[in-house]
mmCIF file of C-alpha atoms and ligand atoms in Angstrom:
data_model
loop_
_atom_site.group_PDB
_atom_site.id
_atom_site.type_symbol
_atom_site.label_atom_id
_atom_site.label_comp_id
_atom_site.label_asym_id
_atom_site.label_seq_id
_atom_site.Cartn_x
_atom_site.Cartn_y
_atom_site.Cartn_z
ATOM 1 C CA UNK Y 221 -236.809 164.810 84.110
ATOM 2 C CA UNK Y 222 -237.248 167.731 81.530
ATOM 3 C CA UNK Y 223 -241.066 167.583 81.268
ATOM 4 C CA UNK Y 224 -243.238 167.640 84.349
ATOM 5 C CA UNK Y 225 -244.164 164.551 86.098
ATOM 6 C CA UNK Y 226 -247.924 165.370 85.582
ATOM 7 C CA UNK Y 227 -247.437 165.689 81.739
ATOM 8 C CA UNK Y 228 -245.647 162.322 81.487
ATOM 9 C CA UNK Y 229 -248.375 160.743 83.707
ATOM 10 C CA UNK Y 230 -251.086 162.318 81.760
ATOM 11 C CA UNK Y 231 -249.762 161.098 78.426
ATOM 12 C CA UNK Y 232 -249.687 157.566 79.702
ATOM 13 C CA UNK Y 233 -253.393 157.842 80.879
ATOM 14 C CA UNK Y 234 -254.314 159.284 77.636
ATOM 15 C CA UNK Y 235 -252.691 156.579 75.700
ATOM 16 C CA UNK Y 236 -254.701 153.793 77.358
ATOM 17 C CA UNK Y 237 -257.239 152.477 74.887
ATOM 18 C CA UNK Y 238 -260.622 151.192 76.162
ATOM 19 C CA UNK Y 239 -260.430 147.768 77.361
ATOM 20 C CA UNK Y 240 -256.582 147.789 77.567
ATOM 21 C CA UNK Y 241 -254.399 147.568 80.558
ATOM 22 C CA UNK Y 242 -252.792 150.914 81.951
ATOM 23 C CA UNK Y 243 -249.651 148.909 83.125
ATOM 24 C CA UNK Y 244 -248.973 147.780 79.482
ATOM 25 C CA UNK Y 245 -249.325 151.333 78.404
ATOM 26 C CA UNK Y 246 -246.913 152.668 81.186
ATOM 27 C CA UNK Y 247 -244.435 149.973 80.154
ATOM 28 C CA UNK Y 248 -244.713 150.984 76.514
ATOM 29 C CA UNK Y 249 -244.352 154.750 77.467
ATOM 30 C CA UNK Y 250 -241.325 154.045 79.801
ATOM 31 C CA UNK Y 251 -239.759 152.001 76.990
ATOM 32 C CA UNK Y 252 -240.057 154.839 74.613
ATOM 33 C CA UNK Y 253 -238.587 157.488 77.008
ATOM 34 C CA UNK Y 254 -235.310 155.998 77.858
ATOM 35 C CA UNK Y 255 -234.058 159.379 79.071
ATOM 36 C CA UNK Y 256 -236.171 159.361 82.096
ATOM 37 C CA UNK Y 257 -233.855 157.458 84.471
ATOM 38 C CA UNK Y 258 -234.703 155.184 87.210
ATOM 39 C CA UNK Y 259 -236.021 157.983 89.561
ATOM 40 C CA UNK Y 260 -238.182 159.465 86.770
ATOM 41 C CA UNK Y 261 -239.526 156.175 85.750
ATOM 42 C CA UNK Y 262 -240.555 155.308 89.343
ATOM 43 C CA UNK Y 263 -242.129 158.800 89.891
ATOM 44 C CA UNK Y 264 -244.151 158.423 86.636
ATOM 45 C CA UNK Y 265 -245.312 154.961 87.623
ATOM 46 C CA UNK Y 266 -246.206 156.120 91.085
ATOM 47 C CA UNK Y 267 -248.334 158.919 89.625
ATOM 48 C CA UNK Y 268 -250.241 156.812 87.183
ATOM 49 C CA UNK Y 269 -251.055 154.203 89.869
ATOM 50 C CA UNK Y 270 -252.054 157.030 92.204
ATOM 51 C CA UNK Y 271 -254.330 158.198 89.514
ATOM 52 C CA UNK Y 272 -256.140 154.898 89.123
ATOM 53 C CA UNK Y 273 -256.237 154.393 92.864
ATOM 54 C CA UNK Y 274 -258.094 157.647 93.634
ATOM 55 C CA UNK Y 275 -260.002 157.808 90.315
ATOM 56 C CA UNK Y 276 -263.343 158.195 91.796
ATOM 57 C CA UNK Y 277 -262.165 161.126 93.898
ATOM 58 C CA UNK Y 278 -261.103 163.114 90.931
ATOM 59 C CA UNK Y 279 -263.092 165.839 88.970
ATOM 60 C CA UNK Y 280 -263.725 164.397 85.460
ATOM 61 C CA UNK Y 281 -263.919 167.809 83.864
ATOM 62 C CA UNK Y 282 -260.482 168.922 85.052
ATOM 63 C CA UNK Y 283 -257.367 168.207 82.703
ATOM 64 C CA UNK Y 284 -255.567 164.995 82.969
ATOM 65 C CA UNK Y 285 -252.762 166.838 84.430
ATOM 66 C CA UNK Y 286 -254.751 168.476 87.173
ATOM 67 C CA UNK Y 287 -256.327 164.974 88.140
ATOM 68 C CA UNK Y 288 -252.886 163.502 88.262
ATOM 69 C CA UNK Y 289 -251.814 166.117 90.742
ATOM 70 C CA UNK Y 290 -255.001 165.922 92.599
ATOM 71 C CA UNK Y 291 -254.418 162.007 92.851
ATOM 72 C CA UNK Y 292 -250.965 162.519 94.229
ATOM 73 C CA UNK Y 293 -252.259 165.023 96.890
ATOM 74 C CA UNK Y 294 -254.879 162.478 97.980
ATOM 75 C CA UNK Y 295 -252.270 159.653 98.098
ATOM 76 C CA UNK Y 296 -249.848 161.882 100.176
ATOM 77 C CA UNK Y 297 -252.819 162.828 102.652
ATOM 78 C CA UNK Y 298 -253.837 159.177 103.024
ATOM 79 C CA UNK Y 299 -250.295 157.984 103.482
ATOM 80 C CA UNK Y 300 -249.855 160.633 106.344
ATOM 81 C CA UNK Y 301 -253.077 159.522 107.961
ATOM 82 C CA UNK Y 302 -255.048 156.515 106.615
ATOM 83 C CA UNK Y 303 -257.950 157.035 109.012
ATOM 84 C CA UNK Y 304 -258.623 160.431 107.188
ATOM 85 C CA UNK Y 305 -260.910 158.527 104.801
ATOM 86 C CA UNK Y 306 -263.675 156.541 106.373
ATOM 87 C CA UNK Y 307 -263.761 152.734 105.385
ATOM 88 C CA UNK Y 308 -267.384 153.040 104.064
ATOM 89 C CA UNK Y 309 -266.099 155.834 101.614
ATOM 90 C CA UNK Y 310 -263.376 153.511 100.378
ATOM 91 C CA UNK Y 311 -265.705 150.474 99.929
ATOM 92 C CA UNK Y 312 -268.015 152.903 97.858
ATOM 93 C CA UNK Y 313 -265.222 154.384 95.640
ATOM 94 C CA UNK Y 314 -262.005 152.481 95.715
ATOM 95 C CA UNK Y 315 -263.447 149.237 94.321
ATOM 96 C CA UNK Y 316 -266.310 148.186 92.052
ATOM 97 C CA UNK Y 317 -269.702 147.762 93.421
ATOM 98 C CA UNK Y 318 -269.785 143.984 92.605
ATOM 99 C CA UNK Y 319 -266.841 143.190 94.745
ATOM 100 C CA UNK Y 320 -268.882 143.275 98.074
ATOM 101 C CA UNK Y 321 -270.817 140.246 96.933
ATOM 102 C CA UNK Y 322 -267.558 138.133 96.199
ATOM 103 C CA UNK Y 323 -265.367 138.962 99.397
ATOM 104 C CA UNK Y 324 -265.434 140.621 102.863
ATOM 105 C CA UNK Y 325 -264.355 144.343 102.459
ATOM 106 C CA UNK Y 326 -262.669 144.856 105.823
ATOM 107 C CA UNK Y 327 -261.339 148.359 106.692
ATOM 108 C CA UNK Y 328 -257.883 146.762 106.905
ATOM 109 C CA UNK Y 329 -258.135 145.516 103.352
ATOM 110 C CA UNK Y 330 -259.484 148.779 101.885
ATOM 111 C CA UNK Y 331 -256.818 150.731 103.668
ATOM 112 C CA UNK Y 332 -254.104 148.498 102.381
ATOM 113 C CA UNK Y 333 -255.500 148.656 98.890
ATOM 114 C CA UNK Y 334 -254.894 152.509 98.861
ATOM 115 C CA UNK Y 335 -251.254 152.287 99.873
ATOM 116 C CA UNK Y 336 -248.435 151.741 97.536
ATOM 117 C CA UNK Y 337 -247.269 148.028 97.316
ATOM 118 C CA UNK Y 338 -244.143 146.536 98.777
ATOM 119 C CA UNK Y 339 -241.498 145.222 96.486
ATOM 120 C CA UNK Y 340 -240.276 141.560 97.427
ATOM 121 C CA UNK Y 341 -237.373 139.670 96.309
ATOM 122 C CA UNK Y 342 -236.843 135.843 96.371
ATOM 123 C CA UNK Y 343 -233.223 134.864 97.147
ATOM 124 C CA UNK Y 344 -232.242 131.374 96.225
ATOM 125 C CA UNK Y 345 -232.831 128.969 99.213
ATOM 126 C CA UNK Y 346 -230.307 129.622 101.858
ATOM 127 C CA UNK Y 347 -228.778 132.835 100.451
ATOM 128 C CA UNK Y 348 -231.138 135.438 101.851
ATOM 129 C CA UNK Y 349 -228.620 136.908 104.220
ATOM 130 C CA UNK Y 350 -225.957 137.100 101.633
ATOM 131 C CA UNK Y 351 -228.346 138.790 99.031
ATOM 132 C CA UNK Y 352 -229.621 141.195 101.620
ATOM 133 C CA UNK Y 353 -225.824 142.170 102.607
ATOM 134 C CA UNK Y 354 -225.116 142.667 98.865
ATOM 135 C CA UNK Y 355 -227.996 144.795 98.277
ATOM 136 C CA UNK Y 356 -228.568 146.891 101.360
ATOM 137 C CA UNK Y 357 -231.983 148.071 102.179
ATOM 138 C CA UNK Y 358 -233.323 144.714 102.205
ATOM 139 C CA UNK Y 359 -234.919 142.768 105.215
ATOM 140 C CA UNK Y 360 -236.263 139.219 105.613
ATOM 141 C CA UNK Y 361 -239.985 138.752 105.518
ATOM 142 C CA UNK Y 362 -241.726 138.290 108.904
ATOM 143 C CA UNK Y 363 -245.078 136.410 108.593
ATOM 144 C CA UNK Y 364 -247.864 137.016 111.217
ATOM 145 C CA UNK Y 365 -247.913 134.024 113.704
ATOM 146 C CA UNK Y 366 -251.038 132.065 112.140
ATOM 147 C CA UNK Y 367 -248.960 131.612 108.934
ATOM 148 C CA UNK Y 368 -245.646 130.468 110.341
ATOM 149 C CA UNK Y 369 -242.493 130.823 108.079
ATOM 150 C CA UNK Y 370 -241.690 127.668 106.415
ATOM 151 C CA UNK Y 371 -237.926 126.807 106.767
ATOM 152 C CA UNK Y 372 -236.986 127.553 103.166
ATOM 153 C CA UNK Y 373 -238.695 130.892 103.044
ATOM 154 C CA UNK Y 374 -235.939 133.261 101.625
ATOM 155 C CA UNK Y 375 -238.112 136.364 100.833
ATOM 156 C CA UNK Y 376 -236.679 139.730 101.320
ATOM 157 C CA UNK Y 377 -238.500 143.180 101.457
ATOM 158 C CA UNK Y 378 -236.565 145.775 99.253
ATOM 159 C CA UNK Y 379 -236.759 149.239 100.496
ATOM 160 C CA UNK Y 380 -234.013 150.846 98.374
ATOM 161 C CA UNK Y 381 -234.076 152.792 95.174
ATOM 162 C CA UNK Y 382 -231.769 150.972 92.814
ATOM 163 C CA UNK Y 383 -233.060 149.399 89.662
ATOM 164 C CA UNK Y 384 -233.044 145.849 90.747
ATOM 165 C CA UNK Y 385 -232.933 144.630 87.137
ATOM 166 C CA UNK Y 386 -229.239 146.103 86.956
ATOM 167 C CA UNK Y 387 -228.106 144.477 90.113
ATOM 168 C CA UNK Y 388 -225.312 141.892 89.698
ATOM 169 C CA UNK Y 389 -227.329 139.678 91.779
ATOM 170 C CA UNK Y 390 -230.430 139.737 89.554
ATOM 171 C CA UNK Y 391 -228.266 139.264 86.437
ATOM 172 C CA UNK Y 392 -226.501 136.247 87.901
ATOM 173 C CA UNK Y 393 -229.711 134.758 89.101
ATOM 174 C CA UNK Y 394 -229.106 134.995 92.679
ATOM 175 C CA UNK Y 395 -232.445 136.634 93.239
ATOM 176 C CA UNK Y 396 -235.701 137.030 91.350
ATOM 177 C CA UNK Y 397 -238.437 139.761 91.932
ATOM 178 C CA UNK Y 398 -241.288 137.803 93.141
ATOM 179 C CA UNK Y 399 -244.268 138.845 95.390
ATOM 180 C CA UNK Y 400 -244.201 137.189 98.850
ATOM 181 C CA UNK Y 401 -247.663 135.707 98.222
ATOM 182 C CA UNK Y 402 -246.369 133.970 95.246
ATOM 183 C CA UNK Y 403 -243.227 132.718 97.214
ATOM 184 C CA UNK Y 404 -245.659 131.128 99.659
ATOM 185 C CA UNK Y 405 -247.306 129.156 96.750
ATOM 186 C CA UNK Y 406 -244.056 127.430 96.054
ATOM 187 C CA UNK Y 407 -243.667 126.678 99.711
ATOM 188 C CA UNK Y 408 -247.084 125.318 100.150
ATOM 189 C CA UNK Y 409 -246.212 123.025 97.167
ATOM 190 C CA UNK Y 410 -243.252 121.884 99.069
ATOM 191 C CA UNK Y 411 -241.695 119.762 96.276
ATOM 192 C CA UNK Y 412 -239.018 117.198 97.334
ATOM 193 C CA UNK Y 413 -235.693 117.103 95.398
ATOM 194 C CA UNK Y 414 -235.536 114.417 92.745
ATOM 195 C CA UNK Y 415 -239.422 114.302 92.404
ATOM 196 C CA UNK Y 416 -241.426 115.080 89.203
ATOM 197 C CA UNK Y 417 -243.686 118.271 89.302
ATOM 198 C CA UNK Y 418 -245.827 119.780 86.663
ATOM 199 C CA UNK Y 419 -246.372 123.632 86.786
ATOM 200 C CA UNK Y 420 -249.254 123.534 84.425
ATOM 201 C CA UNK Y 421 -249.886 127.338 84.095
ATOM 202 C CA UNK Y 422 -246.164 128.195 84.176
ATOM 203 C CA UNK Y 423 -246.335 131.594 82.316
ATOM 204 C CA UNK Y 424 -243.062 133.213 82.479
ATOM 205 C CA UNK Y 425 -241.810 130.771 84.971
ATOM 206 C CA UNK Y 426 -241.876 132.643 88.462
ATOM 207 C CA UNK Y 427 -242.977 129.544 90.244
ATOM 208 C CA UNK Y 428 -241.192 127.070 88.138
ATOM 209 C CA UNK Y 429 -238.070 128.737 89.115
ATOM 210 C CA UNK Y 430 -239.043 128.462 92.741
ATOM 211 C CA UNK Y 431 -240.001 124.831 92.465
ATOM 212 C CA UNK Y 432 -236.745 124.039 90.947
ATOM 213 C CA UNK Y 433 -234.859 125.876 93.566
ATOM 214 C CA UNK Y 434 -236.835 123.970 96.318
ATOM 215 C CA UNK Y 435 -235.752 120.721 94.564
ATOM 216 C CA UNK Y 436 -232.305 121.870 94.743
ATOM 217 C CA UNK Y 437 -232.273 121.700 90.825
ATOM 218 C CA UNK Y 438 -232.802 117.834 91.244
ATOM 219 C CA UNK Y 439 -235.710 115.918 89.640
ATOM 220 C CA UNK Y 440 -237.857 117.367 86.914
ATOM 221 C CA UNK Y 441 -240.265 120.183 86.615
ATOM 222 C CA UNK Y 442 -242.555 120.220 83.499
ATOM 223 C CA UNK Y 443 -243.522 123.790 82.873
ATOM 224 C CA UNK Y 444 -246.367 124.119 80.289
ATOM 225 C CA UNK Y 445 -248.493 127.185 79.263
ATOM 226 C CA UNK Y 446 -250.608 128.074 76.362
ATOM 227 C CA UNK Y 447 -248.457 131.224 75.684
ATOM 228 C CA UNK Y 448 -245.279 130.409 73.629
ATOM 229 C CA UNK Y 449 -244.115 134.074 74.313
ATOM 230 C CA UNK Y 450 -244.230 133.516 77.953
ATOM 231 C CA UNK Y 451 -242.532 130.167 77.974
ATOM 232 C CA UNK Y 452 -239.707 131.872 75.855
ATOM 233 C CA UNK Y 453 -239.400 134.313 78.648
ATOM 234 C CA UNK Y 454 -239.289 131.402 81.183
ATOM 235 C CA UNK Y 455 -236.425 129.809 79.244
ATOM 236 C CA UNK Y 456 -234.339 133.043 79.346
ATOM 237 C CA UNK Y 457 -234.962 133.313 83.148
ATOM 238 C CA UNK Y 458 -233.972 129.698 83.688
ATOM 239 C CA UNK Y 459 -230.739 130.090 81.887
ATOM 240 C CA UNK Y 460 -229.962 133.281 84.160
ATOM 241 C CA UNK Y 461 -230.915 131.197 87.278
ATOM 242 C CA UNK Y 462 -228.953 128.211 86.288
ATOM 243 C CA UNK Y 463 -232.008 126.092 86.458
ATOM 244 C CA UNK Y 464 -231.577 122.784 84.448
ATOM 245 C CA UNK Y 465 -234.275 120.491 85.862
ATOM 246 C CA UNK Y 466 -237.126 121.462 83.834
ATOM 247 C CA UNK Y 467 -238.739 120.963 80.433
ATOM 248 C CA UNK Y 468 -241.298 123.226 78.686
ATOM 249 C CA UNK Y 469 -244.085 122.482 76.374
ATOM 250 C CA UNK Y 470 -247.292 124.243 75.218
ATOM 251 C CA UNK Y 471 -250.344 123.029 76.808
ATOM 252 C CA UNK Y 472 -253.529 124.840 75.878
ATOM 253 C CA UNK Y 473 -255.578 123.615 78.854
ATOM 254 C CA UNK Y 474 -257.475 121.012 76.723
ATOM 255 C CA UNK Y 475 -256.981 117.229 77.036
ATOM 256 C CA UNK Y 476 -254.192 115.549 78.958
ATOM 257 C CA UNK Y 477 -250.950 116.741 79.861
ATOM 258 C CA UNK Y 478 -248.293 116.924 76.915
ATOM 259 C CA UNK Y 479 -246.178 114.219 78.673
ATOM 260 C CA UNK Y 480 -247.010 110.751 79.871
ATOM 261 C CA UNK Y 481 -245.409 110.661 83.487
ATOM 262 C CA UNK Y 482 -247.667 110.786 86.431
ATOM 263 C CA UNK Y 483 -246.369 113.503 88.773
ATOM 264 C CA UNK Y 484 -245.393 113.566 92.494
ATOM 265 C CA UNK Y 485 -247.104 116.884 92.374
ATOM 266 C CA UNK Y 486 -249.037 119.352 90.101
ATOM 267 C CA UNK Y 487 -249.291 123.103 90.607
ATOM 268 C CA UNK Y 488 -252.053 124.809 89.052
ATOM 269 C CA UNK Y 489 -251.400 128.527 89.163
ATOM 270 C CA UNK Y 490 -254.537 129.289 87.247
ATOM 271 C CA UNK Y 491 -255.488 132.220 85.190
ATOM 272 C CA UNK Y 492 -257.765 134.516 87.522
ATOM 273 C CA UNK Y 493 -259.353 137.987 87.732
ATOM 274 C CA UNK Y 494 -256.101 139.221 89.682
ATOM 275 C CA UNK Y 495 -258.268 140.989 92.357
ATOM 276 C CA UNK Y 496 -255.444 140.064 94.865
ATOM 277 C CA UNK Y 497 -253.221 142.361 92.598
ATOM 278 C CA UNK Y 498 -255.278 145.462 92.873
ATOM 279 C CA UNK Y 499 -253.016 147.242 95.156
ATOM 280 C CA UNK Y 500 -250.191 146.909 92.674
ATOM 281 C CA UNK Y 501 -252.187 147.326 89.539
ATOM 282 C CA UNK Y 502 -255.181 149.606 90.626
ATOM 283 C CA UNK Y 503 -256.462 150.199 86.884
ATOM 284 C CA UNK Y 504 -257.591 146.664 86.845
ATOM 285 C CA UNK Y 505 -260.321 147.457 89.496
ATOM 286 C CA UNK Y 506 -262.119 149.427 86.714
ATOM 287 C CA UNK Y 507 -261.751 146.852 83.783
ATOM 288 C CA UNK Y 508 -262.391 143.610 85.666
ATOM 289 C CA UNK Y 509 -266.099 142.652 85.760
ATOM 290 C CA UNK Y 510 -268.232 140.125 87.613
ATOM 291 C CA UNK Y 511 -268.760 138.381 84.372
ATOM 292 C CA UNK Y 512 -265.036 137.791 84.166
ATOM 293 C CA UNK Y 513 -264.870 136.388 87.563
ATOM 294 C CA UNK Y 514 -267.690 133.943 86.728
ATOM 295 C CA UNK Y 515 -266.168 132.938 83.426
ATOM 296 C CA UNK Y 516 -262.760 132.614 84.989
ATOM 297 C CA UNK Y 517 -264.245 130.423 87.802
ATOM 298 C CA UNK Y 518 -265.430 127.965 85.149
ATOM 299 C CA UNK Y 519 -261.977 127.790 83.343
ATOM 300 C CA UNK Y 520 -260.275 127.296 86.802
ATOM 301 C CA UNK Y 521 -262.545 124.187 87.455
ATOM 302 C CA UNK Y 522 -261.983 122.743 84.063
ATOM 303 C CA UNK Y 523 -258.077 123.275 84.268
ATOM 304 C CA UNK Y 524 -258.015 121.737 87.963
ATOM 305 C CA UNK Y 525 -259.853 118.671 86.853
ATOM 306 C CA UNK Y 526 -257.325 118.098 84.011
ATOM 307 C CA UNK Y 527 -254.264 118.851 86.135
ATOM 308 C CA UNK Y 528 -255.528 116.405 88.684
ATOM 309 C CA UNK Y 529 -255.393 113.602 86.195
ATOM 310 C CA UNK Y 530 -251.561 113.796 86.133
ATOM 311 C CA UNK Y 531 -251.110 113.367 89.813
ATOM 312 C CA UNK Y 532 -249.900 110.007 90.785
ATOM 313 C CA UNK Y 533 -251.359 108.160 93.916
ATOM 314 C CA UNK Y 534 -250.039 109.571 96.937
ATOM 315 C CA UNK Y 535 -248.928 112.782 95.003
ATOM 316 C CA UNK Y 536 -249.968 116.352 95.707
ATOM 317 C CA UNK Y 537 -252.142 118.799 93.787
ATOM 318 C CA UNK Y 538 -251.874 122.533 94.686
ATOM 319 C CA UNK Y 539 -254.269 125.140 93.323
ATOM 320 C CA UNK Y 540 -253.313 128.906 93.547
ATOM 321 C CA UNK Y 541 -255.069 131.943 92.230
ATOM 322 C CA UNK Y 542 -253.933 135.724 93.025
ATOM 323 C CA UNK Y 543 -257.458 136.675 93.681
ATOM 324 C CA UNK Y 544 -259.866 136.619 96.821
ATOM 325 C CA UNK Y 545 -263.288 136.332 95.098
ATOM 326 C CA UNK Y 546 -265.434 133.512 96.532
ATOM 327 C CA UNK Y 547 -266.230 132.200 92.988
ATOM 328 C CA UNK Y 548 -262.594 131.623 92.086
ATOM 329 C CA UNK Y 549 -261.373 130.544 95.421
ATOM 330 C CA UNK Y 550 -263.467 128.426 98.005
ATOM 331 C CA UNK Y 551 -266.219 127.725 95.368
ATOM 332 C CA UNK Y 552 -263.624 126.175 92.956
ATOM 333 C CA UNK Y 553 -261.989 124.261 95.891
ATOM 334 C CA UNK Y 554 -265.346 123.001 97.176
ATOM 335 C CA UNK Y 555 -266.445 121.964 93.660
ATOM 336 C CA UNK Y 556 -263.159 120.068 92.986
ATOM 337 C CA UNK Y 557 -263.412 118.367 96.285
ATOM 338 C CA UNK Y 558 -267.093 117.195 95.800
ATOM 339 C CA UNK Y 559 -266.342 115.859 92.315
ATOM 340 C CA UNK Y 560 -263.056 114.058 93.228
ATOM 341 C CA UNK Y 561 -263.446 111.345 95.907
ATOM 342 C CA UNK Y 562 -259.932 110.108 95.187
ATOM 343 C CA UNK Y 563 -258.423 113.259 96.405
ATOM 344 C CA UNK Y 564 -258.321 114.282 100.096
ATOM 345 C CA UNK Y 565 -257.320 117.920 101.500
ATOM 346 C CA UNK Y 566 -253.589 117.889 102.269
ATOM 347 C CA UNK Y 567 -251.711 120.002 104.890
ATOM 348 C CA UNK Y 568 -249.519 122.793 103.618
ATOM 349 C CA UNK Y 569 -246.150 123.775 104.978
ATOM 350 C CA UNK Y 570 -247.606 127.072 106.262
ATOM 351 C CA UNK Y 571 -250.743 128.249 108.154
ATOM 352 C CA UNK Y 572 -250.110 125.356 110.551
ATOM 353 C CA UNK Y 573 -250.866 122.685 108.077
ATOM 354 C CA UNK Y 574 -254.161 123.873 106.894
ATOM 355 C CA UNK Y 575 -255.188 122.447 103.612
ATOM 356 C CA UNK Y 576 -256.337 125.884 102.162
ATOM 357 C CA UNK Y 577 -255.359 129.429 103.143
ATOM 358 C CA UNK Y 578 -256.321 133.000 101.933
ATOM 359 C CA UNK Y 579 -253.186 135.366 102.117
ATOM 360 C CA UNK Y 580 -254.440 138.845 102.624
ATOM 361 C CA UNK Y 581 -252.697 141.828 101.553
ATOM 362 C CA UNK Y 582 -253.404 143.754 104.910
ATOM 363 C CA UNK Y 583 -251.752 140.816 106.890
ATOM 364 C CA UNK Y 584 -248.552 140.428 104.646
ATOM 365 C CA UNK Y 585 -248.163 143.779 102.654
ATOM 366 C CA UNK Y 586 -248.228 141.435 99.569
ATOM 367 C CA UNK Y 587 -250.685 140.396 96.875
ATOM 368 C CA UNK Y 588 -253.919 138.672 97.984
ATOM 369 C CA UNK Y 589 -253.608 134.850 97.200
ATOM 370 C CA UNK Y 590 -255.696 131.734 97.735
ATOM 371 C CA UNK Y 591 -253.986 128.321 97.854
ATOM 372 C CA UNK Y 592 -255.517 125.001 98.346
ATOM 373 C CA UNK Y 593 -253.899 121.421 98.457
ATOM 374 C CA UNK Y 594 -254.914 117.965 98.072
ATOM 375 C CA UNK Y 595 -253.555 114.497 98.089
ATOM 376 C CA UNK Y 596 -254.511 111.659 95.674
ATOM 377 C CA UNK Y 597 -255.470 108.584 97.587
ATOM 378 C CA UNK Y 598 -253.442 105.546 97.139
HETATM 379 C C1 LIG U 668 -251.315 133.363 86.869
HETATM 380 S S1 LIG U 668 -250.529 133.223 85.421
HETATM 381 C C2 LIG U 668 -249.231 132.162 85.795
HETATM 382 C C3 LIG U 668 -248.168 132.841 86.519
HETATM 383 C C4 LIG U 668 -246.818 131.974 86.629
HETATM 384 N N1 LIG U 668 -247.087 130.647 87.303
HETATM 385 C C5 LIG U 668 -245.765 132.529 87.379
HETATM 386 O O1 LIG U 668 -245.635 132.368 88.608
HETATM 387 O O2 LIG U 668 -245.100 133.516 86.769
HETATM 388 C C6 LIG U 668 -251.803 132.110 84.459
HETATM 389 C C7 LIG U 668 -251.080 131.641 83.219
HETATM 390 O O3 LIG U 668 -252.080 130.734 82.614
HETATM 391 C C8 LIG U 668 -252.021 130.736 81.328
HETATM 392 N N2 LIG U 668 -253.147 130.258 80.747
HETATM 393 C C9 LIG U 668 -254.483 130.976 80.645
HETATM 394 N N3 LIG U 668 -255.282 130.095 80.056
HETATM 395 C C10 LIG U 668 -254.724 128.924 79.976
HETATM 396 C C11 LIG U 668 -255.211 127.634 79.359
HETATM 397 N N4 LIG U 668 -256.399 127.420 79.012
HETATM 398 N N5 LIG U 668 -254.230 126.688 79.141
HETATM 399 C C12 LIG U 668 -252.932 126.868 79.688
HETATM 400 N N6 LIG U 668 -252.509 127.890 80.180
HETATM 401 C C13 LIG U 668 -253.368 128.938 80.274
HETATM 402 C C14 LIG U 668 -251.768 132.050 81.010
HETATM 403 O O4 LIG U 668 -250.955 132.285 79.819
HETATM 404 C C15 LIG U 668 -250.715 132.558 82.158
HETATM 405 O O5 LIG U 668 -249.397 132.429 81.872
#
């Protein structure tokens, strides 16, 4: 690697501007250091993420390099024996103080938060075994019994060291890198082949691609987002995956949908605080505020009401957020239910047919996610 690991990581940390995201700074740094190689890049990423995971244990007066080494040591000690740090200490130092007012901080959750995240792959429906064989070091997801695995689940946990972006299966669209909880959102939506769905906050298309696959490339998925840049990435991914049953359009989250059709289903994968991704992206713990949560909850309620208007009678509405704060999850869902007598909670194809579920990182080794589903009355 030439330079020491702690020097690389320290440079990334020092390049993070106030209010900016460390993972963006990391991407930029790695992009400018092509000589690092897959192993080096992974080591630098691990060191930067360990730094933000253990930030409140580090000594501010020490050099950035020393703090990085301190964080790696704490990570190694914790990985060897997670009970070596009391849950009370984790609650006080591993998350911001406001979080306790927004969700239950169980010992299991806090311990999971301090571990490195799992890497999940979504194979095309029916191809998980073949993809696992081709890659090696990949095993099918096993969900805890209360969740029950839906038939079309094709999630694989990857434990190998290859750069997946360079794998032939990735380049041919046979698999995508997608968190297990995100895959469960598509399965909770359970779109029928031949139907019409609207993925209202489609972003770079992670869930659009999944909906299309679950529909066996038949019917239509409208993919909208306010970000033209993200939609252009979606188009590239769709071409790679051989996904043809979609159309994309800009939608800024005001007024009606940019098409007239009423849909068999609408998925609102809404912008959120991302608390459910704090294991993967620990820096966000220190930049996200309670004000952000409250503002986003208002945005989510507004978007959900607009999205609902495009659901045809008998159609499904699915709300998903990768967060676990009460304000953005049950409170948004309760508020929607109270204001929309023409919608009833609808069973999902997971969690025993419950109409809402909180997917917890400690249960799945995946992002925290909240999903709720309704059906529009005929
Ligand atoms: C959770 S991300 C979507 C991730 C995407 N569904 C996926 O699976 O890859 C939320 C998306 O909402 C978009 N967004 C935020 N505010 C919006 C608004 N007011 N109207 C439309 N889209 C919005 C963001 O650009 C972002 O792409």
